[in-house]
PDB file of C-alpha atoms in Angstrom:
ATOM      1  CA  UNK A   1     -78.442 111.414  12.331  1.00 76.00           C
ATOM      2  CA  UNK A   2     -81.601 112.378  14.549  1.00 89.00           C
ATOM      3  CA  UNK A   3     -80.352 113.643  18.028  1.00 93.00           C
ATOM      4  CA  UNK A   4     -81.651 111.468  20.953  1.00 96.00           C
ATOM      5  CA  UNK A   5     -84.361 113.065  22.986  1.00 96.00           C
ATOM      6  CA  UNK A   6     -85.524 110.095  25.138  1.00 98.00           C
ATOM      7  CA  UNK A   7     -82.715 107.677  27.417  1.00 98.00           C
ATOM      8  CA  UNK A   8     -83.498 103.767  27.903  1.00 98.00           C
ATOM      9  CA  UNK A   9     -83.808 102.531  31.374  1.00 98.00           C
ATOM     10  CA  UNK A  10     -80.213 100.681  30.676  1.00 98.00           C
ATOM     11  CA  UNK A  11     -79.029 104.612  30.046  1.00 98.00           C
ATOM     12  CA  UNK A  12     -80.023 105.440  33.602  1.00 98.00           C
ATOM     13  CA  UNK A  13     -78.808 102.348  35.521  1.00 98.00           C
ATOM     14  CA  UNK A  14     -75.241 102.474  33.337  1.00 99.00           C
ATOM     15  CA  UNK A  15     -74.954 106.270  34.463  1.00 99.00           C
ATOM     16  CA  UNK A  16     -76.238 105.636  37.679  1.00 98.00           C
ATOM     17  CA  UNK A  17     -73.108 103.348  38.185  1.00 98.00           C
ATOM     18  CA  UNK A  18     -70.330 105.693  36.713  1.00 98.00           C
ATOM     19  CA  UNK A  19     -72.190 108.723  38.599  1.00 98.00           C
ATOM     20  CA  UNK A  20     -72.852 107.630  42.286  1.00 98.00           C
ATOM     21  CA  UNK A  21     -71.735 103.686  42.345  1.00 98.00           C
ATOM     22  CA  UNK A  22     -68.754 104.503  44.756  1.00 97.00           C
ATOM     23  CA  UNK A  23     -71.027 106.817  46.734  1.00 97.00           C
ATOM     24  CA  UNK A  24     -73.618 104.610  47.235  1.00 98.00           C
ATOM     25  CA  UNK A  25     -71.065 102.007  47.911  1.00 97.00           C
ATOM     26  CA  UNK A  26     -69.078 104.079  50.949  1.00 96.00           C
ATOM     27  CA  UNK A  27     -72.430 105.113  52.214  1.00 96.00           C
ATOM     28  CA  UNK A  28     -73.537 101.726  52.936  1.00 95.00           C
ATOM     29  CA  UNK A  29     -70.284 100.613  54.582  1.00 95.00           C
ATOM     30  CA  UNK A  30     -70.484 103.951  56.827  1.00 92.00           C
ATOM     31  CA  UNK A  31     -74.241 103.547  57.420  1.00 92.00           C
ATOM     32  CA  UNK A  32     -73.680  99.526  58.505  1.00 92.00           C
ATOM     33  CA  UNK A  33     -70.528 100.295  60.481  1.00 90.00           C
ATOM     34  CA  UNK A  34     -72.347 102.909  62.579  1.00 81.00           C
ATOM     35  CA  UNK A  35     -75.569 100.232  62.794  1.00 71.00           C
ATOM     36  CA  UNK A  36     -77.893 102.892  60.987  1.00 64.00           C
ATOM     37  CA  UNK A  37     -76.956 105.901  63.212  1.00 64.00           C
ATOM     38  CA  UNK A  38     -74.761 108.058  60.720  1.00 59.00           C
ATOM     39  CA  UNK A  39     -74.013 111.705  61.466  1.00 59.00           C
ATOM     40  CA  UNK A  40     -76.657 114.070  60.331  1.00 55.00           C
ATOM     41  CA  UNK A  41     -74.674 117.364  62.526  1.00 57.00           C
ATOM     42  CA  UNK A  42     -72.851 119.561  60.028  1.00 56.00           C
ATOM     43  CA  UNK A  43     -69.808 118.574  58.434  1.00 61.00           C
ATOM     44  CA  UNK A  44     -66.642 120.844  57.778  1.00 66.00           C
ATOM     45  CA  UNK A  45     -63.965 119.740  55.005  1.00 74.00           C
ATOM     46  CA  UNK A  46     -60.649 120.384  54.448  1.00 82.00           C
ATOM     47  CA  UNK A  47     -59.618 122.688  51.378  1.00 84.00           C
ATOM     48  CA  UNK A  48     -57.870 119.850  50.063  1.00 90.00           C
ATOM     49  CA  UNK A  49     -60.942 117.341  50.719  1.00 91.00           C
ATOM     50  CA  UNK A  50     -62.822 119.546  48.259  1.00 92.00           C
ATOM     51  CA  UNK A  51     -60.490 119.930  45.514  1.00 94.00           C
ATOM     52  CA  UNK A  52     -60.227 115.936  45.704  1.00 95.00           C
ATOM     53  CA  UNK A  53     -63.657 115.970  45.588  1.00 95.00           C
ATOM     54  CA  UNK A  54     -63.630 118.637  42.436  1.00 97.00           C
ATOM     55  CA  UNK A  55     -61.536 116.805  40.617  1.00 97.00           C
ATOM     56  CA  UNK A  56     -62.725 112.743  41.259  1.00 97.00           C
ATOM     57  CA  UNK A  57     -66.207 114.315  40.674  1.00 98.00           C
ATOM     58  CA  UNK A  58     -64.968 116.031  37.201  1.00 98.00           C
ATOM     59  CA  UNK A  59     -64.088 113.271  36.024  1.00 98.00           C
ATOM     60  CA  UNK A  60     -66.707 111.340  36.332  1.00 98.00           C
ATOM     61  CA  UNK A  61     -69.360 113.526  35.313  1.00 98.00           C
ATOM     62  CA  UNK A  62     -66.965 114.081  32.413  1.00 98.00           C
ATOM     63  CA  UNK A  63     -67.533 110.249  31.661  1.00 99.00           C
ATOM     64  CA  UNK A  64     -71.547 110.008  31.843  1.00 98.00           C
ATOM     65  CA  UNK A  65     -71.414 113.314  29.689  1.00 98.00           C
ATOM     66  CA  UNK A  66     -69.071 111.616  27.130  1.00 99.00           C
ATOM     67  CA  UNK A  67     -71.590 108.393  27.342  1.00 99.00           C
ATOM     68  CA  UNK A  68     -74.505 110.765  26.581  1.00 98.00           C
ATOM     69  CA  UNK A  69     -72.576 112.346  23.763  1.00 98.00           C
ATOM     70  CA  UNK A  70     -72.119 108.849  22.115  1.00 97.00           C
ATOM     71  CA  UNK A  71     -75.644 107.985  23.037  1.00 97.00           C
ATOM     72  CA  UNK A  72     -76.366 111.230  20.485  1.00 97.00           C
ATOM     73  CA  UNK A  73     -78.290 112.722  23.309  1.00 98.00           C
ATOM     74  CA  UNK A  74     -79.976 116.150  22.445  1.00 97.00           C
ATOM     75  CA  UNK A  75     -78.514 118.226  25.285  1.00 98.00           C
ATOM     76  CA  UNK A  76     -80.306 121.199  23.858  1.00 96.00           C
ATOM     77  CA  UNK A  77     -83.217 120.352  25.956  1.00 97.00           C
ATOM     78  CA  UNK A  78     -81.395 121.437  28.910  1.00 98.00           C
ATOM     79  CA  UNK A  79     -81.901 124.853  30.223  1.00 97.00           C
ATOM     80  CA  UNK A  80     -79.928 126.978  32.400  1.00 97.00           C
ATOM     81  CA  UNK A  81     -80.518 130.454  32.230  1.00 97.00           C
ATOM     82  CA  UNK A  82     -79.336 133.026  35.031  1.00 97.00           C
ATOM     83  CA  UNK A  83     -82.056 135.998  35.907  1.00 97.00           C
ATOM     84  CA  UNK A  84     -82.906 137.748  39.630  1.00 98.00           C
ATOM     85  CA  UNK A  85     -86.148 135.915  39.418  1.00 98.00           C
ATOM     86  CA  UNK A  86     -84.779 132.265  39.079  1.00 98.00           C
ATOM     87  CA  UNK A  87     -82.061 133.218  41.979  1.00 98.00           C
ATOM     88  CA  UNK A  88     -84.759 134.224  44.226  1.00 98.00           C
ATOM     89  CA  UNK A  89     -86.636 131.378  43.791  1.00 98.00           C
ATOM     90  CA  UNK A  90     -83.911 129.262  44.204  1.00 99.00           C
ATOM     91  CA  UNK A  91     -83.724 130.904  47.553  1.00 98.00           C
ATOM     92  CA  UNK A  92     -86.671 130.227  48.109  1.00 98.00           C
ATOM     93  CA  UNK A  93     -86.552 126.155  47.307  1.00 98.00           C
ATOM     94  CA  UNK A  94     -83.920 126.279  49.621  1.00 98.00           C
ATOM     95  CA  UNK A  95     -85.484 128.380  52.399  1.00 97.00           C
ATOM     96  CA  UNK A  96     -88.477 125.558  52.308  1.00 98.00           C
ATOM     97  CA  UNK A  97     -86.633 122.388  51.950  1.00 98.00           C
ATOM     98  CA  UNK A  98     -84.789 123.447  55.165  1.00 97.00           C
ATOM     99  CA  UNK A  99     -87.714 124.029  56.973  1.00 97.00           C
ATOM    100  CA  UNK A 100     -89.226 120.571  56.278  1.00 98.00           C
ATOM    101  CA  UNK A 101     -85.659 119.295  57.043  1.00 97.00           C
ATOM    102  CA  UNK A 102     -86.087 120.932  60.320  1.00 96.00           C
ATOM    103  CA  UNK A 103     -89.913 119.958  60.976  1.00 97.00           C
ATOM    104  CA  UNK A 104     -89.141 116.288  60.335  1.00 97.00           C
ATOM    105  CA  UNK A 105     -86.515 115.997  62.981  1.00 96.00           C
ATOM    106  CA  UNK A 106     -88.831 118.055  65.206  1.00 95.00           C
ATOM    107  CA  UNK A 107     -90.926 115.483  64.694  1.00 96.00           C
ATOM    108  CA  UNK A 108     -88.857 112.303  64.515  1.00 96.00           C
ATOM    109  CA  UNK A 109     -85.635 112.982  66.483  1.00 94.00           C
ATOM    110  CA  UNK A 110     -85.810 113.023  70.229  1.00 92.00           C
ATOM    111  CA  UNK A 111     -82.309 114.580  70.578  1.00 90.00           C
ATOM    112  CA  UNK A 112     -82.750 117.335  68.217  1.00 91.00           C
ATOM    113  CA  UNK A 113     -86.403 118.402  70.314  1.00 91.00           C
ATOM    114  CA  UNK A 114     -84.016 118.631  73.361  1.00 90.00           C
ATOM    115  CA  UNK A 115     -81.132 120.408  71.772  1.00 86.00           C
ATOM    116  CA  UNK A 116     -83.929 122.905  70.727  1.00 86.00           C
ATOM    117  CA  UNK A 117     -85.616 123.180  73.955  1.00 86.00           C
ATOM    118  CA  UNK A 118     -82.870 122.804  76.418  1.00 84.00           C
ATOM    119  CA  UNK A 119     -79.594 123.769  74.814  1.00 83.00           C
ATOM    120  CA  UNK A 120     -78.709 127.747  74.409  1.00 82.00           C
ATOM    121  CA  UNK A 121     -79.590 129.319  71.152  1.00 83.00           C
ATOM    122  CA  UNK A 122     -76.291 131.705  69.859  1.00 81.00           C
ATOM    123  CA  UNK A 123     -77.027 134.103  66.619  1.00 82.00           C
ATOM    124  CA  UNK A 124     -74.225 135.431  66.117  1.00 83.00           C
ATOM    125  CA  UNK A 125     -71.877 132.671  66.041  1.00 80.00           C
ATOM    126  CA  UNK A 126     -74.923 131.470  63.519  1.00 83.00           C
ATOM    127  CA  UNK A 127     -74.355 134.387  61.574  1.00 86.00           C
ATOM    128  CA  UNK A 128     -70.874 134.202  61.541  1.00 85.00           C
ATOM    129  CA  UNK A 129     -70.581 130.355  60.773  1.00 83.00           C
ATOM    130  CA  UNK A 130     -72.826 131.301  57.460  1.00 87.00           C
ATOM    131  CA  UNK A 131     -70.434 133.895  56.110  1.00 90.00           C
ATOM    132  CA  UNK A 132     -67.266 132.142  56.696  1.00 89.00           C
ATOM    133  CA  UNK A 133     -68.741 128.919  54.597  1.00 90.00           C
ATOM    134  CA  UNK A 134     -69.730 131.614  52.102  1.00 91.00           C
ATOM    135  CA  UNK A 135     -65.816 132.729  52.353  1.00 91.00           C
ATOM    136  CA  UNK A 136     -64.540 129.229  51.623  1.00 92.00           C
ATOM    137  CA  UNK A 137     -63.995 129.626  48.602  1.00 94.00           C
ATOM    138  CA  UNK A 138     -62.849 125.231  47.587  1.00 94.00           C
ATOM    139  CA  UNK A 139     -66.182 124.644  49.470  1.00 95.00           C
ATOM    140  CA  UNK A 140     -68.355 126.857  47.448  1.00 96.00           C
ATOM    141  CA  UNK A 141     -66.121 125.394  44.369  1.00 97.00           C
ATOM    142  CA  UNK A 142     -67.290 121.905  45.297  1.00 97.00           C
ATOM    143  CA  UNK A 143     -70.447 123.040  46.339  1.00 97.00           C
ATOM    144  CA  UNK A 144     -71.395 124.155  42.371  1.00 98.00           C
ATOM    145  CA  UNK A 145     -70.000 121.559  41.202  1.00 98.00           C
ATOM    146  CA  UNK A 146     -72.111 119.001  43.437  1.00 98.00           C
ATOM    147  CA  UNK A 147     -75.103 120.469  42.855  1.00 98.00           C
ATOM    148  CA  UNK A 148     -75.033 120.455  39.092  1.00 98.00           C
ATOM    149  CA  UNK A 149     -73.673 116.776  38.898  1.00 98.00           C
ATOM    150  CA  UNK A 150     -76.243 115.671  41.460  1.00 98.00           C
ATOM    151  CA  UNK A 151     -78.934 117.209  40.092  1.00 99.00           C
ATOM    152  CA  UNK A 152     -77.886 117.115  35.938  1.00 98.00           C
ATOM    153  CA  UNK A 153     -78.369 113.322  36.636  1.00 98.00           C
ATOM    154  CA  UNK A 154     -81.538 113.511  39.004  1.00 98.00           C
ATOM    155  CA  UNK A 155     -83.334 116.052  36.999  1.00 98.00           C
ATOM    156  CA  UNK A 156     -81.496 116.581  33.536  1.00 98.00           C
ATOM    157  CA  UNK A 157     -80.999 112.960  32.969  1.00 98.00           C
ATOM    158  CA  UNK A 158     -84.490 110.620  35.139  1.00 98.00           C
ATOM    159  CA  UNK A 159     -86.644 113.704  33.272  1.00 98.00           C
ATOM    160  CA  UNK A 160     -85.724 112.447  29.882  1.00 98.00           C
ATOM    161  CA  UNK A 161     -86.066 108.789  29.685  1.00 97.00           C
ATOM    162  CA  UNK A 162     -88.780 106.757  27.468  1.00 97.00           C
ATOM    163  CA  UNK A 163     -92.293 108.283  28.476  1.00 96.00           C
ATOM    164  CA  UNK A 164     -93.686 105.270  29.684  1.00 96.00           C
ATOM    165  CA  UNK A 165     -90.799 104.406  31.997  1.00 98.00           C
ATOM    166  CA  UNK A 166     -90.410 108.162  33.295  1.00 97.00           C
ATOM    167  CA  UNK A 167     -92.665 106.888  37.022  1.00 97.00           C
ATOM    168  CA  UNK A 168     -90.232 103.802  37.090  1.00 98.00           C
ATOM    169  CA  UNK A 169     -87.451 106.319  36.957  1.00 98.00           C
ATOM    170  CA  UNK A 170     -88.581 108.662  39.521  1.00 98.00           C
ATOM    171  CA  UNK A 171     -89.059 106.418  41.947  1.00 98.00           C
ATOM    172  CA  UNK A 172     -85.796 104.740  41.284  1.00 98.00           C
ATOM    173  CA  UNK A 173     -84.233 108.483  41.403  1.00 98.00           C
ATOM    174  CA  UNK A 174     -85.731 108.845  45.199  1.00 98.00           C
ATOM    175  CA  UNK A 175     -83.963 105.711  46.044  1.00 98.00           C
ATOM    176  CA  UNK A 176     -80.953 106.560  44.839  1.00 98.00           C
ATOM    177  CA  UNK A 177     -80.711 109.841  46.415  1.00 98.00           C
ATOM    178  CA  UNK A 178     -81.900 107.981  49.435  1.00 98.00           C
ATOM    179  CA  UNK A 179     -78.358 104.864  49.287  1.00 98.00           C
ATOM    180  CA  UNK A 180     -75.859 107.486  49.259  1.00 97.00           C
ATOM    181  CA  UNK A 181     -76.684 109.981  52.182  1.00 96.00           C
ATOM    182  CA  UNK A 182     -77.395 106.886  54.485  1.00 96.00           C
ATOM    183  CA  UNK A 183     -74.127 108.047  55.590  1.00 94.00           C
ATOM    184  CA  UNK A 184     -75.591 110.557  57.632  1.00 93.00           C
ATOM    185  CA  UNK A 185     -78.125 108.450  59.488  1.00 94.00           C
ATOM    186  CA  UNK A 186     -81.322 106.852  57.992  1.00 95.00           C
ATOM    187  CA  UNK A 187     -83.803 109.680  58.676  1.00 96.00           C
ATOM    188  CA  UNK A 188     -81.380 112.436  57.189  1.00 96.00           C
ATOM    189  CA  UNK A 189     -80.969 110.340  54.246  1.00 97.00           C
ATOM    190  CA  UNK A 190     -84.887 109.451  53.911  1.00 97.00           C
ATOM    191  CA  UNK A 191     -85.779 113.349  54.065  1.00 98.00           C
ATOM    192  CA  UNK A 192     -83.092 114.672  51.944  1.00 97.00           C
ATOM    193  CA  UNK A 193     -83.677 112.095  49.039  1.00 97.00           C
ATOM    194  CA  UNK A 194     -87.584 113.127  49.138  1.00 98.00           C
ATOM    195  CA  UNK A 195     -88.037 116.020  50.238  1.00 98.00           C
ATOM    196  CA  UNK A 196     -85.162 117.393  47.703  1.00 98.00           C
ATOM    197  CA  UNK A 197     -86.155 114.508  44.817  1.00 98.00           C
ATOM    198  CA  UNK A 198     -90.042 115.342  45.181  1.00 98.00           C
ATOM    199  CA  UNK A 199     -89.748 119.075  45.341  1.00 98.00           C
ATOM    200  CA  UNK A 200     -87.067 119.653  42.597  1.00 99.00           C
ATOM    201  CA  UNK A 201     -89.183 116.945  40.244  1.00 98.00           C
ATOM    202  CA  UNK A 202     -92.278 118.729  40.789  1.00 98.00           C
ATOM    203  CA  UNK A 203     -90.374 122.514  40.175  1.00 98.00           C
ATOM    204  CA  UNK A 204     -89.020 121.063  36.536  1.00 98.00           C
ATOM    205  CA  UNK A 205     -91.955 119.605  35.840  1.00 97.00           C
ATOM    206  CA  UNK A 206     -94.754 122.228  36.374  1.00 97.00           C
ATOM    207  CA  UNK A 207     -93.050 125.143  36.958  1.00 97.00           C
ATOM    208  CA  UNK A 208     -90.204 125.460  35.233  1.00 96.00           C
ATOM    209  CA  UNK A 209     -87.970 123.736  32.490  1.00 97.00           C
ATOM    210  CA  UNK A 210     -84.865 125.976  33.936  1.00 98.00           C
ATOM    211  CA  UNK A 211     -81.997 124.225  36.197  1.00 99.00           C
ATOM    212  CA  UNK A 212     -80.098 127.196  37.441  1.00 99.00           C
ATOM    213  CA  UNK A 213     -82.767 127.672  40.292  1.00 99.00           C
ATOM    214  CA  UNK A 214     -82.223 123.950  41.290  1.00 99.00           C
ATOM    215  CA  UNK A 215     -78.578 124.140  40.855  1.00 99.00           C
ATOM    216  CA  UNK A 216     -78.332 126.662  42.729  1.00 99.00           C
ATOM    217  CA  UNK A 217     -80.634 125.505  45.523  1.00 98.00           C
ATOM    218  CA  UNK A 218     -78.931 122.417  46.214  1.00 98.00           C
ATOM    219  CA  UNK A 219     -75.315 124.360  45.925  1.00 98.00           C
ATOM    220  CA  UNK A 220     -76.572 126.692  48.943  1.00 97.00           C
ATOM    221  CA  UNK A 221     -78.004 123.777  50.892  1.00 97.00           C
ATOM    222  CA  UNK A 222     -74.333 121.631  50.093  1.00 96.00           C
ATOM    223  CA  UNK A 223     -72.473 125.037  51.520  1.00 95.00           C
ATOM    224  CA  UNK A 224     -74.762 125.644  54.330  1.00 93.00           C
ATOM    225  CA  UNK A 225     -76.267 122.190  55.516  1.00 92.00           C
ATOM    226  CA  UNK A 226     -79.877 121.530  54.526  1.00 94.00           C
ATOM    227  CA  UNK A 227     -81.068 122.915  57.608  1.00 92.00           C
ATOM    228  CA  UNK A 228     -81.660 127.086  59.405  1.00 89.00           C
ATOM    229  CA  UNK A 229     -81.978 125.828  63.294  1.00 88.00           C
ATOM    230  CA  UNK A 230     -78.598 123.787  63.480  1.00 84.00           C
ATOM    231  CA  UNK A 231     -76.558 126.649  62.390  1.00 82.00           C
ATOM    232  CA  UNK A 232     -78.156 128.452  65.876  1.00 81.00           C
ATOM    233  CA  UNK A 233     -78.180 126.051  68.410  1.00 78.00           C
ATOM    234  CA  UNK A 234     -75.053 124.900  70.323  1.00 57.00           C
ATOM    235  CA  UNK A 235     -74.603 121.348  70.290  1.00 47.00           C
ATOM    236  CA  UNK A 236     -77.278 119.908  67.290  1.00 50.00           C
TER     237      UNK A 236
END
């Protein structure tokens, strides 16, 4: 039997549900019980938080890729293939995604202006926040594993639906990037799920067919914080 090269829109919402349902689900809760405010600062997790994480988020992505198998979907078309090149672009992505990250809070965030301004700048402690969450080693477990289930589904899956539903898809892929970082305030969630949903759909689409540099680009920005500044200023 032919392998399946193109998903149905019923594909996408079905593995939208087993993927991110609950996420979307506690984001809203958090985002209503903090009346649209969230917590955009960075976040620290326990060890034990992230191997939680690991494993609820194995298993799930375990279930859409058992769907997909029944669904006789050709997962030959997905390419991830490790090289010095890819790795520096991947840098790269997330080198600019943090400075638009940064530039829209500039811009739209009165308190994060001030902190900037006003509020003592510290490099080292920068510094040395960066290579302990590059030490952690459950966090940087978790932080692979999140960025290939994230963006598997985002880019892997929303790329490879019926042609003339793939603009549908997209923007439906924005807005669910969008409902489950609301958690973290509207404006974090709103530039996250575009700036990362845009950029990373554009990359795969004219660039390159390859998902290690997008992988790894949202792994770095899930270890670090999508951001440069915050890691240097006291208080953001």
């Amino acid at each position: 039997m032919q392998k399946l090269k193109y998903l149905q829109i019923v594909d996408v919402i079905i593995l939208t549900i087993i993927l991110f349902g609950q996420a979307i689900y506690s984001s809203t809760l958090s985002f209503l019980n903090t009346k649209g405010l969230g917590d955009s600062t960075l976040t620290y997790t326990s060890s034990l938080q992230n191997f939680q994480m690991i494993i609820f988020q194995g298993i799930l992505i375990l279930i859409a890729l058992t769907y997909l198998y029944f669904r006789r979907f050709d997962f030959r078309q997905w390419q991830c293939q490790f090289s010095l090149r890819s790795t520096a672009i991947a840098l790269f992505l997330f080198l600019t995604l943090a400075i638009m990250m940064d530039l829209l809070f500039f811009i739209l965030d009165e308190n994060f202006r001030n902190a900037l301004f006003y509020y003592p700048w510290n490099f080292s402690e920068g510094v040395k926040h960066i290579i302990l969450q590059f030490k952690n080693f459950p966090l940087i477990l978790y932080a692979v594993l999140n960025g290939v289930y994230e963006e598997l589904f985002f880019i892997g899956i929303c790329n490879y639906i019926i042609p003339k539903a793939k603009k549908l898809i997209f923007v439906l892929s924005l807005i669910i990037r969008i409902s489950f970082h609301t958690y973290q305030g509207l404006l974090s969630a709103i530039g996250i799920g575009l700036f990362l949903g845009i950029t990373y759909f554009w990359f795969y689409n004219n660039k390159s067919k390859n998902l290690y540099p997008i992988f790894l680009s949202h792994t770095i920005a899930d270890i670090l914080g999508l951001s440069i500044v915050r890691y240097f200023i006291i208080a953001v």
